[in-house]
Short mmCIF file of C-alpha atoms and ligand atoms in Angstrom, two decimals:
data_model
loop_
_atom_site.label_atom_id
_atom_site.label_comp_id
_atom_site.label_asym_id
_atom_site.label_seq_id
_atom_site.Cartn_x
_atom_site.Cartn_y
_atom_site.Cartn_z
CA UNK A 203 -32.08 -15.69 -6.32
CA UNK A 204 -28.66 -14.75 -7.70
CA UNK A 205 -25.61 -16.10 -6.09
CA UNK A 206 -22.26 -14.04 -5.77
CA UNK A 207 -18.60 -16.11 -4.20
CA UNK A 208 -16.54 -13.73 -3.06
CA UNK A 209 -12.95 -14.98 -2.22
CA UNK A 210 -10.54 -13.19 0.19
CA UNK A 211 -11.54 -11.82 2.97
CA UNK A 212 -9.25 -9.03 2.74
CA UNK A 213 -10.48 -5.18 2.81
CA UNK A 214 -10.67 -6.37 -1.29
CA UNK A 215 -13.21 -8.78 -0.48
CA UNK A 216 -14.82 -7.11 2.02
CA UNK A 217 -15.28 -4.23 0.44
CA UNK A 218 -16.86 -6.04 -2.95
CA UNK A 219 -19.06 -8.05 -0.10
CA UNK A 220 -20.40 -4.83 1.62
CA UNK A 221 -21.52 -2.98 -2.03
CA UNK A 222 -23.64 -6.65 -2.31
CA UNK A 223 -24.64 -5.90 1.26
CA UNK A 224 -26.06 -3.00 0.31
CA UNK A 225 -27.80 -4.17 -3.04
CA UNK A 226 -29.22 -6.81 -1.32
CA UNK A 227 -31.00 -4.59 1.70
CA UNK A 228 -32.49 -1.96 -0.93
CA UNK A 229 -34.16 -5.29 -2.07
CA UNK A 230 -32.22 -6.94 -4.76
CA UNK A 231 -32.65 -10.47 -5.21
CA UNK A 232 -28.81 -11.16 -4.59
CA UNK A 233 -27.36 -13.19 -1.73
CA UNK A 234 -23.69 -13.73 -1.54
CA UNK A 235 -21.01 -16.05 0.54
CA UNK A 236 -17.55 -14.63 1.66
CA UNK A 237 -14.46 -17.42 1.98
CA UNK A 238 -11.74 -16.59 3.92
CA UNK A 239 -8.71 -19.22 4.04
CA UNK A 240 -7.75 -17.80 7.59
CA UNK A 241 -9.63 -18.03 11.15
CA UNK A 242 -10.05 -14.00 10.98
CA UNK A 243 -11.37 -11.60 8.30
CA UNK A 244 -9.37 -8.52 6.98
CA UNK A 245 -6.12 -10.06 5.40
CA UNK A 246 -3.67 -7.63 6.11
CA UNK A 247 -5.54 -5.29 8.21
CA UNK A 248 -4.51 -5.89 11.86
CA UNK A 249 -4.85 -3.87 15.10
CA UNK A 250 -3.11 -5.14 18.17
CA UNK A 251 -3.55 -3.11 21.51
CA UNK A 252 -0.08 -3.23 23.91
CA UNK A 253 0.35 -1.52 27.03
CA UNK A 254 -1.93 1.64 26.51
CA UNK A 255 -0.78 2.09 22.72
CA UNK A 256 -2.32 0.96 19.20
CA UNK A 257 0.16 -1.11 17.20
CA UNK A 258 -0.79 -1.25 13.72
CA UNK A 259 0.83 -5.10 12.07
CA UNK A 260 -0.02 -3.97 8.88
CA UNK A 261 -1.24 -0.58 7.13
CA UNK A 262 -1.27 2.28 9.47
CA UNK A 263 -3.49 4.55 7.38
CA UNK A 264 -4.06 5.47 4.03
CA UNK A 265 -3.10 8.75 1.84
CA UNK A 266 -5.77 11.14 2.07
CA UNK A 267 -6.03 12.26 -1.42
CA UNK A 268 -7.20 9.03 -2.66
CA UNK A 269 -11.17 8.66 -1.75
CA UNK A 270 -11.95 5.52 -1.59
CA UNK A 271 -11.34 4.02 1.74
CA UNK A 272 -12.41 7.45 3.46
CA UNK A 273 -15.69 6.95 1.45
CA UNK A 274 -16.10 3.48 2.40
CA UNK A 275 -15.65 4.65 5.89
CA UNK A 276 -18.49 7.03 5.57
CA UNK A 277 -20.47 4.40 4.29
CA UNK A 278 -20.29 2.09 7.46
CA UNK A 279 -20.82 5.04 9.50
CA UNK A 280 -17.17 5.71 10.59
CA UNK A 281 -16.90 9.15 8.98
CA UNK A 282 -16.34 10.57 12.37
CA UNK A 283 -13.85 8.52 13.21
CA UNK A 284 -11.34 9.38 10.48
CA UNK A 285 -8.58 11.04 11.68
CA UNK A 286 -5.39 12.61 10.20
CA UNK A 287 -1.57 12.75 10.70
CA UNK A 288 -0.15 14.89 12.68
CA UNK A 289 1.73 16.89 9.42
CA UNK A 290 2.73 19.86 11.82
CA UNK A 291 5.28 16.97 12.60
CA UNK A 292 6.05 15.67 9.34
CA UNK A 293 9.77 15.35 8.96
CA UNK A 294 11.15 12.48 6.99
CA UNK A 295 15.23 11.56 7.26
CA UNK A 296 17.14 9.59 5.24
CA UNK A 297 20.20 7.42 6.56
CA UNK A 298 23.15 8.34 5.06
CA UNK A 299 26.46 7.73 6.19
CA UNK A 300 25.17 6.19 9.44
CA UNK A 301 23.17 9.37 10.28
CA UNK A 302 19.93 11.06 9.87
CA UNK A 303 19.96 13.52 7.19
CA UNK A 304 16.14 15.41 7.18
CA UNK A 305 14.64 15.05 3.89
CA UNK A 306 14.98 18.11 2.11
CA UNK A 307 11.86 21.02 2.14
CA UNK A 308 9.62 20.85 -1.21
CA UNK A 309 10.74 17.27 -2.13
CA UNK A 310 7.17 15.98 -3.96
CA UNK A 311 7.85 12.00 -3.80
CA UNK A 312 11.35 12.37 -4.81
CA UNK A 313 11.25 15.04 -7.45
CA UNK A 314 12.78 18.15 -5.87
CA UNK A 315 10.67 21.72 -6.45
CA UNK A 316 12.61 24.24 -3.78
CA UNK A 317 15.88 24.63 -5.28
CA UNK A 318 17.03 26.36 -1.98
CA UNK A 319 16.16 23.99 0.67
CA UNK A 320 17.76 21.31 -1.74
CA UNK A 321 21.02 23.20 -2.83
CA UNK A 322 21.36 23.50 1.06
CA UNK A 323 20.65 19.84 1.76
CA UNK A 324 23.86 17.96 2.82
CA UNK A 325 22.11 14.65 1.71
CA UNK A 326 23.18 15.05 -2.22
CA UNK A 327 26.34 15.66 -3.74
CA UNK A 328 27.23 18.67 -6.15
CA UNK A 329 27.32 16.40 -8.94
CA UNK A 330 23.65 15.45 -8.16
CA UNK A 331 22.77 19.21 -7.75
CA UNK A 332 23.68 20.12 -11.07
CA UNK A 333 21.94 17.29 -12.28
CA UNK A 334 19.06 18.35 -10.32
CA UNK A 335 19.43 22.24 -11.85
CA UNK A 336 19.77 21.15 -15.51
CA UNK A 337 16.92 18.89 -15.03
CA UNK A 338 14.73 21.70 -14.97
CA UNK A 339 15.30 22.08 -18.99
CA UNK A 340 14.60 18.75 -19.48
CA UNK A 341 12.94 18.51 -22.78
CA UNK A 342 9.18 16.65 -23.34
CA UNK A 343 10.32 12.92 -24.21
CA UNK A 344 7.59 10.30 -24.27
CA UNK A 345 9.31 6.94 -23.76
CA UNK A 346 8.07 4.14 -26.54
CA UNK A 347 8.08 1.28 -23.90
CA UNK A 348 7.99 1.14 -19.99
CA UNK A 349 11.16 1.23 -18.20
CA UNK A 350 11.88 0.99 -14.26
CA UNK A 351 11.44 3.59 -11.73
CA UNK A 352 15.14 3.68 -11.54
CA UNK A 353 15.94 3.82 -15.03
CA UNK A 354 13.30 7.11 -15.54
CA UNK A 355 14.77 8.45 -12.08
CA UNK A 356 18.55 8.06 -13.44
CA UNK A 357 17.49 9.97 -16.42
CA UNK A 358 16.68 12.99 -14.78
CA UNK A 359 18.21 13.06 -11.68
CA UNK A 360 21.39 10.51 -11.62
CA UNK A 361 22.03 7.39 -9.88
CA UNK A 362 22.49 9.09 -6.25
CA UNK A 363 18.55 10.36 -6.73
CA UNK A 364 17.95 6.35 -7.29
CA UNK A 365 19.68 5.36 -4.16
CA UNK A 366 19.09 7.36 -1.61
CA UNK A 367 15.20 8.47 -2.35
CA UNK A 368 13.46 6.57 -4.72
CA UNK A 369 14.47 3.00 -3.73
CA UNK A 370 14.10 3.63 -0.08
CA UNK A 371 10.57 5.18 -0.73
CA UNK A 372 9.60 2.27 -3.04
CA UNK A 373 10.91 -0.53 -0.28
CA UNK A 374 8.46 1.81 2.21
CA UNK A 375 5.36 1.70 0.47
CA UNK A 376 5.60 -1.32 -2.51
CA UNK A 377 8.53 -3.58 -0.40
CA UNK A 378 10.26 -3.18 -3.54
CA UNK A 379 13.33 -1.85 -5.27
CA UNK A 380 13.32 1.11 -7.99
CA UNK A 381 14.97 -0.86 -10.54
CA UNK A 382 11.82 -3.81 -10.26
CA UNK A 383 9.11 -1.81 -10.74
CA UNK A 384 7.35 -0.26 -13.85
CA UNK A 385 7.40 3.29 -14.07
CA UNK A 386 4.19 3.11 -16.22
CA UNK A 387 2.03 1.13 -13.77
CA UNK A 388 3.81 2.26 -9.92
CA UNK A 389 4.78 6.36 -10.86
CA UNK A 390 2.14 6.87 -14.31
CA UNK A 391 2.11 10.54 -13.06
CA UNK A 392 5.67 10.48 -13.88
CA UNK A 393 5.51 9.23 -16.89
CA UNK A 394 2.65 11.50 -18.17
CA UNK A 395 4.51 14.42 -16.94
CA UNK A 396 7.66 13.35 -18.96
CA UNK A 397 6.04 13.68 -22.11
CA UNK A 398 4.15 16.47 -21.31
CA UNK A 399 6.49 19.15 -19.64
CA UNK A 400 10.04 16.74 -19.86
CA UNK A 401 11.03 18.41 -16.65
CA UNK A 402 9.54 16.36 -13.80
CA UNK A 403 10.35 19.41 -11.32
CA UNK A 404 8.60 22.03 -13.78
CA UNK A 405 5.80 19.66 -13.93
CA UNK A 406 5.06 19.23 -10.24
CA UNK A 407 5.17 23.03 -9.57
CA UNK A 408 2.72 23.45 -12.62
CA UNK A 409 0.26 20.68 -11.38
CA UNK A 410 0.45 22.73 -7.45
CA UNK A 411 -0.29 25.73 -9.30
CA UNK A 412 -3.26 24.08 -10.95
CA UNK A 413 -4.55 23.20 -7.63
CA UNK A 414 -4.25 25.90 -5.91
CA UNK A 415 -6.12 27.57 -8.86
CA UNK A 416 -8.73 24.97 -8.72
CA UNK A 417 -9.31 25.64 -4.93
CA UNK A 418 -10.04 29.66 -5.36
CA UNK A 419 -11.72 30.95 -3.10
CA UNK A 420 -10.99 28.64 -0.63
CA UNK A 421 -7.49 28.81 -0.58
CA UNK A 422 -7.62 29.55 2.96
CA UNK A 423 -8.86 26.06 3.64
CA UNK A 424 -5.94 24.74 5.76
CA UNK A 425 -4.18 21.41 3.85
CA UNK A 426 -5.66 18.06 4.18
CA UNK A 427 -3.75 16.15 6.34
CA UNK A 428 -1.12 13.72 3.85
CA UNK A 429 -2.41 10.43 5.69
CA UNK A 430 -5.77 9.40 7.04
CA UNK A 431 -6.39 6.49 9.68
CA UNK A 432 -8.92 5.51 11.87
CA UNK A 433 -9.20 6.28 15.77
CA UNK A 434 -9.20 2.94 16.95
CA UNK A 435 -7.02 1.93 14.08
CA UNK A 436 -7.32 0.07 10.64
CA UNK A 437 -9.18 -2.95 12.22
CA UNK A 438 -11.65 -0.30 13.41
CA UNK A 439 -12.75 -0.45 9.28
CA UNK A 440 -12.75 -4.09 9.06
CA UNK A 441 -14.98 -4.49 12.34
CA UNK A 442 -17.47 -2.11 11.13
CA UNK A 443 -17.85 -3.87 7.02
CA UNK A 444 -17.93 -7.12 9.29
CA UNK A 445 -21.02 -5.71 11.39
CA UNK A 446 -22.63 -4.69 8.50
CA UNK A 447 -22.35 -8.12 6.30
CA UNK A 448 -25.15 -10.98 6.86
CA UNK A 449 -23.02 -12.69 9.62
CA UNK A 450 -24.60 -16.36 7.97
CA UNK A 451 -22.52 -15.31 4.38
CA UNK A 452 -19.47 -15.42 5.89
CA UNK A 453 -16.96 -18.58 5.99
CA UNK A 454 -13.49 -18.57 7.69
CA UNK A 455 -10.95 -20.93 8.02
CA UNK A 456 -12.51 -22.06 4.64
CA UNK A 457 -9.66 -22.34 2.05
CA UNK A 458 -10.83 -22.20 -2.09
CA UNK A 459 -9.03 -24.55 -4.01
CA UNK A 460 -10.72 -23.86 -7.05
CA UNK A 461 -13.64 -21.90 -9.27
CA UNK A 462 -14.68 -23.90 -12.46
CA UNK A 463 -16.81 -22.14 -14.89
CA UNK A 464 -19.92 -24.17 -15.80
CA UNK A 465 -22.10 -23.82 -18.58
CA UNK A 466 -24.73 -21.80 -16.51
CA UNK A 467 -21.94 -20.95 -13.42
CA UNK A 468 -19.35 -21.39 -11.29
CA UNK A 469 -18.73 -24.03 -9.04
CA UNK A 470 -16.68 -23.14 -6.28
CA UNK A 471 -14.66 -25.93 -4.31
CA UNK A 472 -13.88 -25.40 -0.77
CA UNK A 473 -12.47 -28.16 1.52
CA UNK A 474 -15.12 -30.91 0.74
CA UNK A 475 -17.48 -29.18 0.00
CA UNK A 476 -18.68 -27.29 -3.22
CA UNK A 477 -21.11 -24.80 -3.96
CA UNK A 478 -22.98 -23.17 -7.26
CA UNK A 479 -22.66 -19.80 -7.75
CA UNK A 480 -24.05 -17.32 -10.67
CA UNK A 481 -20.50 -14.88 -10.21
CA UNK A 482 -17.52 -14.84 -8.60
CA UNK A 483 -15.24 -12.24 -6.77
CA UNK A 484 -11.67 -13.37 -6.75
CA UNK A 485 -10.27 -10.99 -4.22
CA UNK A 486 -6.87 -12.72 -2.89
CA UNK A 487 -3.51 -12.02 -3.88
CA UNK A 488 -2.66 -12.70 -7.61
CA UNK A 489 -1.40 -15.65 -7.12
CA UNK A 490 -3.66 -16.78 -5.09
CA UNK A 491 -5.90 -16.33 -7.94
CA UNK A 492 -3.64 -18.45 -10.01
CA UNK A 493 -3.99 -21.36 -7.99
CA UNK A 494 -7.83 -21.54 -7.54
CA UNK A 495 -8.17 -20.20 -11.63
CA UNK A 496 -5.64 -23.04 -13.03
CA UNK A 497 -8.40 -25.48 -14.20
CA UNK A 498 -10.55 -23.05 -15.42
CA UNK A 499 -8.30 -20.92 -17.70
CA UNK A 500 -4.51 -21.92 -17.73
CA UNK A 501 -3.61 -18.75 -20.04
CA UNK A 502 -5.19 -16.52 -17.41
CA UNK A 503 -3.41 -18.46 -14.23
CA UNK A 504 -0.01 -17.82 -15.73
CA UNK A 505 -0.73 -14.59 -16.47
CA UNK A 506 -2.02 -13.65 -13.12
CA UNK A 507 0.92 -16.04 -11.46
CA UNK A 508 3.44 -14.02 -13.46
CA UNK A 509 2.40 -10.66 -10.84
CA UNK A 510 5.24 -11.21 -8.64
CA UNK A 511 4.98 -10.33 -4.69
CA UNK A 512 7.20 -9.69 -2.07
CA UNK A 513 7.36 -10.11 1.88
CA UNK A 514 7.63 -8.06 4.59
CA UNK A 515 8.03 -8.32 8.50
CA UNK A 516 6.90 -5.04 10.81
CA UNK A 517 8.31 -4.89 14.35
CA UNK A 518 6.46 -2.66 16.69
CA UNK A 519 8.85 -1.28 19.80
CA UNK A 520 7.37 0.39 22.88
CA UNK A 521 9.83 2.18 24.94
CA UNK A 522 8.86 4.55 28.17
CA UNK A 523 8.98 8.74 28.45
CA UNK A 524 12.84 8.99 28.48
CA UNK A 525 13.21 7.49 25.38
CA UNK A 526 10.43 9.60 23.99
CA UNK A 527 12.38 12.41 24.84
CA UNK A 528 15.27 11.70 23.48
CA UNK A 529 14.48 10.22 20.19
CA UNK A 530 14.33 12.94 16.92
CA UNK A 531 11.13 14.69 16.23
CA UNK A 532 9.03 13.84 13.22
CA UNK A 533 7.56 10.56 11.34
CA UNK A 534 10.64 8.67 11.03
CA UNK A 535 13.55 7.81 8.80
CA UNK A 536 14.38 5.43 5.62
CA UNK A 537 17.15 3.35 4.85
CA UNK A 538 18.98 3.28 2.10
CA UNK A 539 20.50 0.00 0.63
CA UNK A 540 24.01 0.95 0.73
CA UNK A 541 23.71 1.19 4.38
CA UNK A 542 24.32 -2.24 4.69
CA UNK A 543 21.08 -2.48 7.29
CA UNK A 544 18.65 -4.89 6.93
CA UNK A 545 15.61 -2.51 8.15
CA UNK A 546 14.17 -0.74 5.44
CA UNK A 547 12.65 1.87 7.56
CA UNK A 548 11.16 2.96 10.66
CA UNK A 549 8.06 5.36 11.82
CA UNK A 550 8.16 7.28 15.04
CA UNK A 551 4.18 6.40 15.71
CA UNK A 552 3.93 8.89 19.00
CA UNK A 553 4.99 11.60 16.13
CA UNK A 554 2.67 10.52 13.64
CA UNK A 555 -0.20 9.93 15.08
CA UNK A 556 0.41 11.06 18.80
CA UNK A 557 -2.86 9.73 20.17
CA UNK A 558 -1.59 6.14 19.19
CA UNK A 559 0.55 6.06 22.45
CA UNK A 560 0.30 7.72 25.95
CA UNK A 561 2.31 10.47 26.71
CA UNK A 562 4.68 8.48 28.72
CA UNK A 563 5.59 6.05 25.84
CA UNK A 564 7.30 5.88 22.78
CA UNK A 565 6.27 3.39 19.59
CA UNK A 566 8.82 3.20 17.18
CA UNK A 567 8.01 0.59 13.92
CA UNK A 568 10.33 -1.13 11.97
CA UNK A 569 9.88 -2.31 8.17
CA UNK A 570 11.91 -5.49 6.89
CA UNK A 571 11.83 -7.55 4.30
CA UNK A 572 10.67 -6.02 0.75
CA UNK A 573 11.81 -7.97 -2.46
CA UNK A 574 15.36 -8.17 -1.87
CA UNK A 575 15.18 -9.79 1.83
CA UNK A 576 12.89 -12.36 1.53
CA UNK A 577 15.16 -14.61 3.50
CA UNK A 578 14.07 -12.48 7.11
CA UNK A 579 10.46 -14.42 7.08
CA UNK A 580 12.52 -17.44 7.87
CA UNK A 581 13.82 -16.12 11.09
CA UNK A 582 12.41 -16.53 14.73
CA UNK A 583 11.24 -13.72 16.33
CA UNK A 584 13.49 -13.15 18.59
CA UNK A 585 16.67 -13.23 15.83
CA UNK A 586 14.66 -10.50 14.21
CA UNK A 587 13.95 -8.69 17.23
CA UNK A 588 18.14 -8.54 17.91
CA UNK A 589 18.88 -7.52 14.26
CA UNK A 590 15.80 -4.88 14.51
CA UNK A 591 17.30 -3.39 17.84
CA UNK A 592 21.49 -3.40 17.03
CA UNK A 593 20.13 -1.57 13.87
CA UNK A 594 18.05 1.13 16.20
CA UNK A 595 21.28 1.33 18.26
CA UNK A 596 23.41 1.67 15.90
CA UNK A 597 21.25 4.46 13.46
CA UNK A 598 19.78 6.28 16.46
CA UNK A 599 21.30 5.28 19.42
CA UNK A 600 18.74 3.66 20.99
CA UNK A 601 20.14 1.58 23.62
CA UNK A 602 17.42 0.80 25.65
CA UNK A 603 15.08 -2.15 26.51
CA UNK A 604 11.87 -2.06 25.31
CA UNK A 605 9.25 -2.68 27.28
CA UNK A 606 7.28 -4.74 24.55
CA UNK A 607 7.78 -5.65 21.21
CA UNK A 608 5.80 -7.24 18.73
CA UNK A 609 6.90 -8.88 15.79
CA UNK A 610 3.99 -9.33 12.61
CA UNK A 611 5.50 -11.39 9.28
CA UNK A 612 3.20 -10.68 6.21
CA UNK A 613 4.30 -13.75 3.39
CA UNK A 614 3.51 -12.83 -0.32
CA UNK A 615 1.33 -9.79 0.44
CA UNK A 616 2.86 -6.45 -1.16
CA UNK A 617 2.17 -6.96 -5.11
CA UNK A 618 5.18 -6.09 -7.49
CA UNK A 619 4.00 -3.82 -10.42
CA UNK A 620 7.41 -5.34 -12.59
CA UNK A 621 7.69 -3.24 -16.12
CA UNK A 622 5.00 -4.99 -18.48
CA UNK A 623 2.55 -4.93 -15.63
CA UNK A 624 0.09 -2.58 -17.89
CA UNK A 625 0.36 -5.15 -21.16
CA UNK A 626 -0.03 -8.10 -18.63
CA UNK A 627 -3.31 -6.42 -17.14
CA UNK A 628 -4.92 -5.79 -20.59
CA UNK A 629 -4.07 -9.63 -21.64
CA UNK A 630 -5.88 -10.42 -17.83
CA UNK A 631 -9.15 -8.48 -18.67
CA UNK A 632 -9.46 -9.73 -22.21
CA UNK A 633 -9.33 -13.48 -20.90
CA UNK A 634 -11.70 -12.54 -18.17
CA UNK A 635 -14.18 -11.14 -20.37
CA UNK A 636 -13.97 -14.56 -21.95
CA UNK A 637 -15.33 -16.21 -18.47
CA UNK A 638 -18.76 -14.45 -17.69
CA UNK A 639 -19.09 -13.74 -14.19
CA UNK A 640 -15.98 -13.27 -13.09
CA UNK A 641 -14.32 -10.25 -11.18
CA UNK A 642 -11.14 -9.69 -10.02
CA UNK A 643 -10.35 -7.19 -7.12
CA UNK A 644 -6.91 -6.79 -4.98
CA UNK A 645 -3.47 -5.53 -4.64
CA UNK A 646 -1.97 -6.88 -7.69
CA UNK A 647 -3.94 -5.31 -10.54
CA UNK A 648 -4.50 -1.24 -10.32
CA UNK A 649 -3.32 0.00 -6.97
CA UNK A 650 -1.73 -1.66 -3.77
CA UNK A 651 -2.97 1.07 -1.03
CA UNK A 652 -5.89 0.34 1.15
CA UNK A 653 -7.57 2.98 -0.97
CA UNK A 654 -7.17 1.55 -4.24
CA UNK A 655 -7.95 -2.27 -2.87
CA UNK A 656 -11.38 -0.71 -1.36
CA UNK A 657 -11.98 0.60 -5.02
CA UNK A 658 -11.29 -2.57 -6.71
CA UNK A 659 -13.73 -4.57 -4.41
CA UNK A 660 -16.09 -2.25 -4.61
CA UNK A 661 -15.73 -1.75 -8.94
CA UNK A 662 -15.72 -5.85 -8.96
CA UNK A 663 -19.07 -6.07 -7.19
CA UNK A 664 -20.41 -3.36 -9.50
CA UNK A 665 -19.36 -5.63 -12.43
CA UNK A 666 -20.93 -9.16 -11.66
CA UNK A 667 -24.09 -6.78 -10.44
CA UNK A 668 -24.19 -5.14 -13.68
CA UNK A 669 -23.35 -8.39 -15.62
CA UNK A 670 -25.99 -9.86 -13.73
CA UNK A 671 -28.31 -6.74 -14.94
CA UNK A 672 -28.69 -5.54 -11.10
CA UNK A 673 -26.13 -2.19 -11.44
CA UNK A 674 -27.39 0.17 -13.63
CA UNK A 675 -23.69 2.03 -13.55
CA UNK A 676 -20.78 -0.67 -12.90
C1 LIG B 95 3.12 -4.76 6.08
C2 LIG B 95 2.09 -3.51 5.24
C3 LIG B 95 1.97 -2.54 5.39
C4 LIG B 95 1.22 -1.61 4.33
N1 LIG B 95 1.03 -0.61 4.50
C5 LIG B 95 -0.14 0.64 4.09
C6 LIG B 95 -0.42 1.57 4.39
O1 LIG B 95 0.35 2.17 5.28
N2 LIG B 95 -1.24 2.25 3.64
C7 LIG B 95 -1.51 1.67 2.11
O2 LIG B 95 -2.43 2.01 1.66
N3 LIG B 95 -1.38 0.43 2.41
C8 LIG B 95 -0.42 -0.09 2.89
N4 LIG B 95 -0.29 -1.62 2.57
C9 LIG B 95 -0.89 -2.25 1.71
C10 LIG B 95 -2.71 -2.55 1.87
O3 LIG B 95 -2.58 -2.51 3.01
C11 LIG B 95 -2.54 -3.83 1.18
O4 LIG B 95 -2.62 -3.73 -0.21
C12 LIG B 95 -4.03 -4.00 1.21
O5 LIG B 95 -5.17 -4.33 2.86
C13 LIG B 95 -4.49 -5.47 0.52
O6 LIG B 95 -5.78 -6.10 0.91
P1 LIG B 95 -6.57 -7.28 0.19
O7 LIG B 95 -7.42 -7.30 0.42
O8 LIG B 95 -6.51 -7.05 -1.44
O9 LIG B 95 -5.47 -8.32 0.24
P2 LIG B 95 -5.39 -9.12 1.85
O10 LIG B 95 -5.44 -8.33 3.05
O11 LIG B 95 -4.03 -9.83 1.79
O12 LIG B 95 -6.48 -10.17 1.83
C14 LIG B 95 -6.22 -11.42 1.29
C15 LIG B 95 -7.35 -11.80 1.48
O13 LIG B 95 -7.15 -14.05 0.59
C16 LIG B 95 -7.62 -14.63 1.71
N5 LIG B 95 -6.94 -16.26 0.54
C17 LIG B 95 -5.88 -15.94 0.07
N6 LIG B 95 -5.91 -17.17 -0.45
C18 LIG B 95 -7.19 -17.83 -0.43
C19 LIG B 95 -8.28 -18.72 -1.01
N7 LIG B 95 -7.62 -19.92 -1.70
N8 LIG B 95 -9.24 -19.19 -0.04
C20 LIG B 95 -9.94 -18.52 0.58
N9 LIG B 95 -8.91 -17.11 1.15
C21 LIG B 95 -7.68 -16.70 0.42
C22 LIG B 95 -6.14 -14.19 2.68
O14 LIG B 95 -6.08 -15.21 3.70
C23 LIG B 95 -6.22 -13.35 3.12
O15 LIG B 95 -6.73 -12.94 3.69
C24 LIG B 95 0.24 -2.58 3.64
C25 LIG B 95 0.78 -4.11 3.64
C26 LIG B 95 1.33 -4.36 4.18
C27 LIG B 95 1.66 -6.18 4.38
#
């Protein structure tokens, strides 16, 4: 009987465990033990129910175009529980000079594709609008080296685009800043489009045309929602995976201190106990993977520790019907750094996922922290709430007393793919290959979103099973 240890019980580790569980149930001679340091499984996927509202402490949904999370939901019997974002209400604002300005129609992740709506948008200066027009004639360019997202966006559209769009969008998704994140790792499609087409705007339109052509006869099929989630919140996914795992194999409140390579396998040390395994999947943040691998391979541990993480805080406030009627329509707003606020973004949850708040409630979810504001993690909840309420007052004139408030802190949970990330991953992979039976999963490597984490866990399980001759196409 082969034994596999999984370290980390977030969605990456759970996806790995579920993949092995499926094999076990189909008769493969394999067992696993999942070690999770906290008392609960799920990592940053946490859903609370407060006053009839569904409050997401971590992720609230995932991108529909990345299939792996929805696939997992299908495998765990939640296919009919998937819901889409209410895209008929999709409208996002940018805070500019203290006011909410609608993001112009046709912006595809910061790339303008509709000239008219961009030209008439009060968001950009004429100088930037001229840059956008000129961008259409950008010649193909293949950067010889990796660069930051800010450098690439500045080259195409100028500095205002970085400040008003690239930076706030990346703080929303990565808790990071455009001047710190690698374009090749974070927006590989942009690097590709630039080398083939030159202009990002033309490339975006071309890819949309190709996608439509591919759909061909299915052109009348309604567009899929941008975001997918679960009726009962993201935690539903965790609960359903856990219910399908072998309960005896799940060890919570079990902090793994080290995993040590030995002649015939691996020793996992957790607390005062050690246990032997044939393979190990480390599905923790990369900094925790570095710590547990320190005594096995210090070079690997060093490369892993160089993958930086930022922290974030989410604050959800519930309000009454009067506030709901007064709040602007749309999904929410992003706050550029130049506005001088600590809040990075806010979501009007009752519009994005209407069933998450009864009709007589408004639900506003705010994001703080990120690469530039680590100190906020040290503040007390009361202080954080004061900041959030003060900024909501300034930005959207929201003075009302909330009916409830919830603050969640996530320390070092969001990986920051800095320039050179892909080269670092190559080094990590080369070192990992010298350690048979080791696989890495999680948000530190090839994607930070929930679907990428599910894929990484599933692939990690496939990899170790294949090494043991138990998987034909890993
Ligand atoms: C606030 C927030 C909002 C987000 N929003 C979205 C979103 O809307 N959509 C989206 O797709 N993605 C979103 N993300 C990103 C996504 O949720 C995460 O990248 C993903 O869930 C990470 O899963 P994971 O299992 O790799 O890591 P984690 O969830 O961090 O789990 C890792 C687990 O490892 C455990 N661990 C660590 N060290 C040890 C050890 N030594 N021994 C044992 N266990 C250990 C930890 O306790 C933890 O439970 C968001 C993330 C955050 C923080």
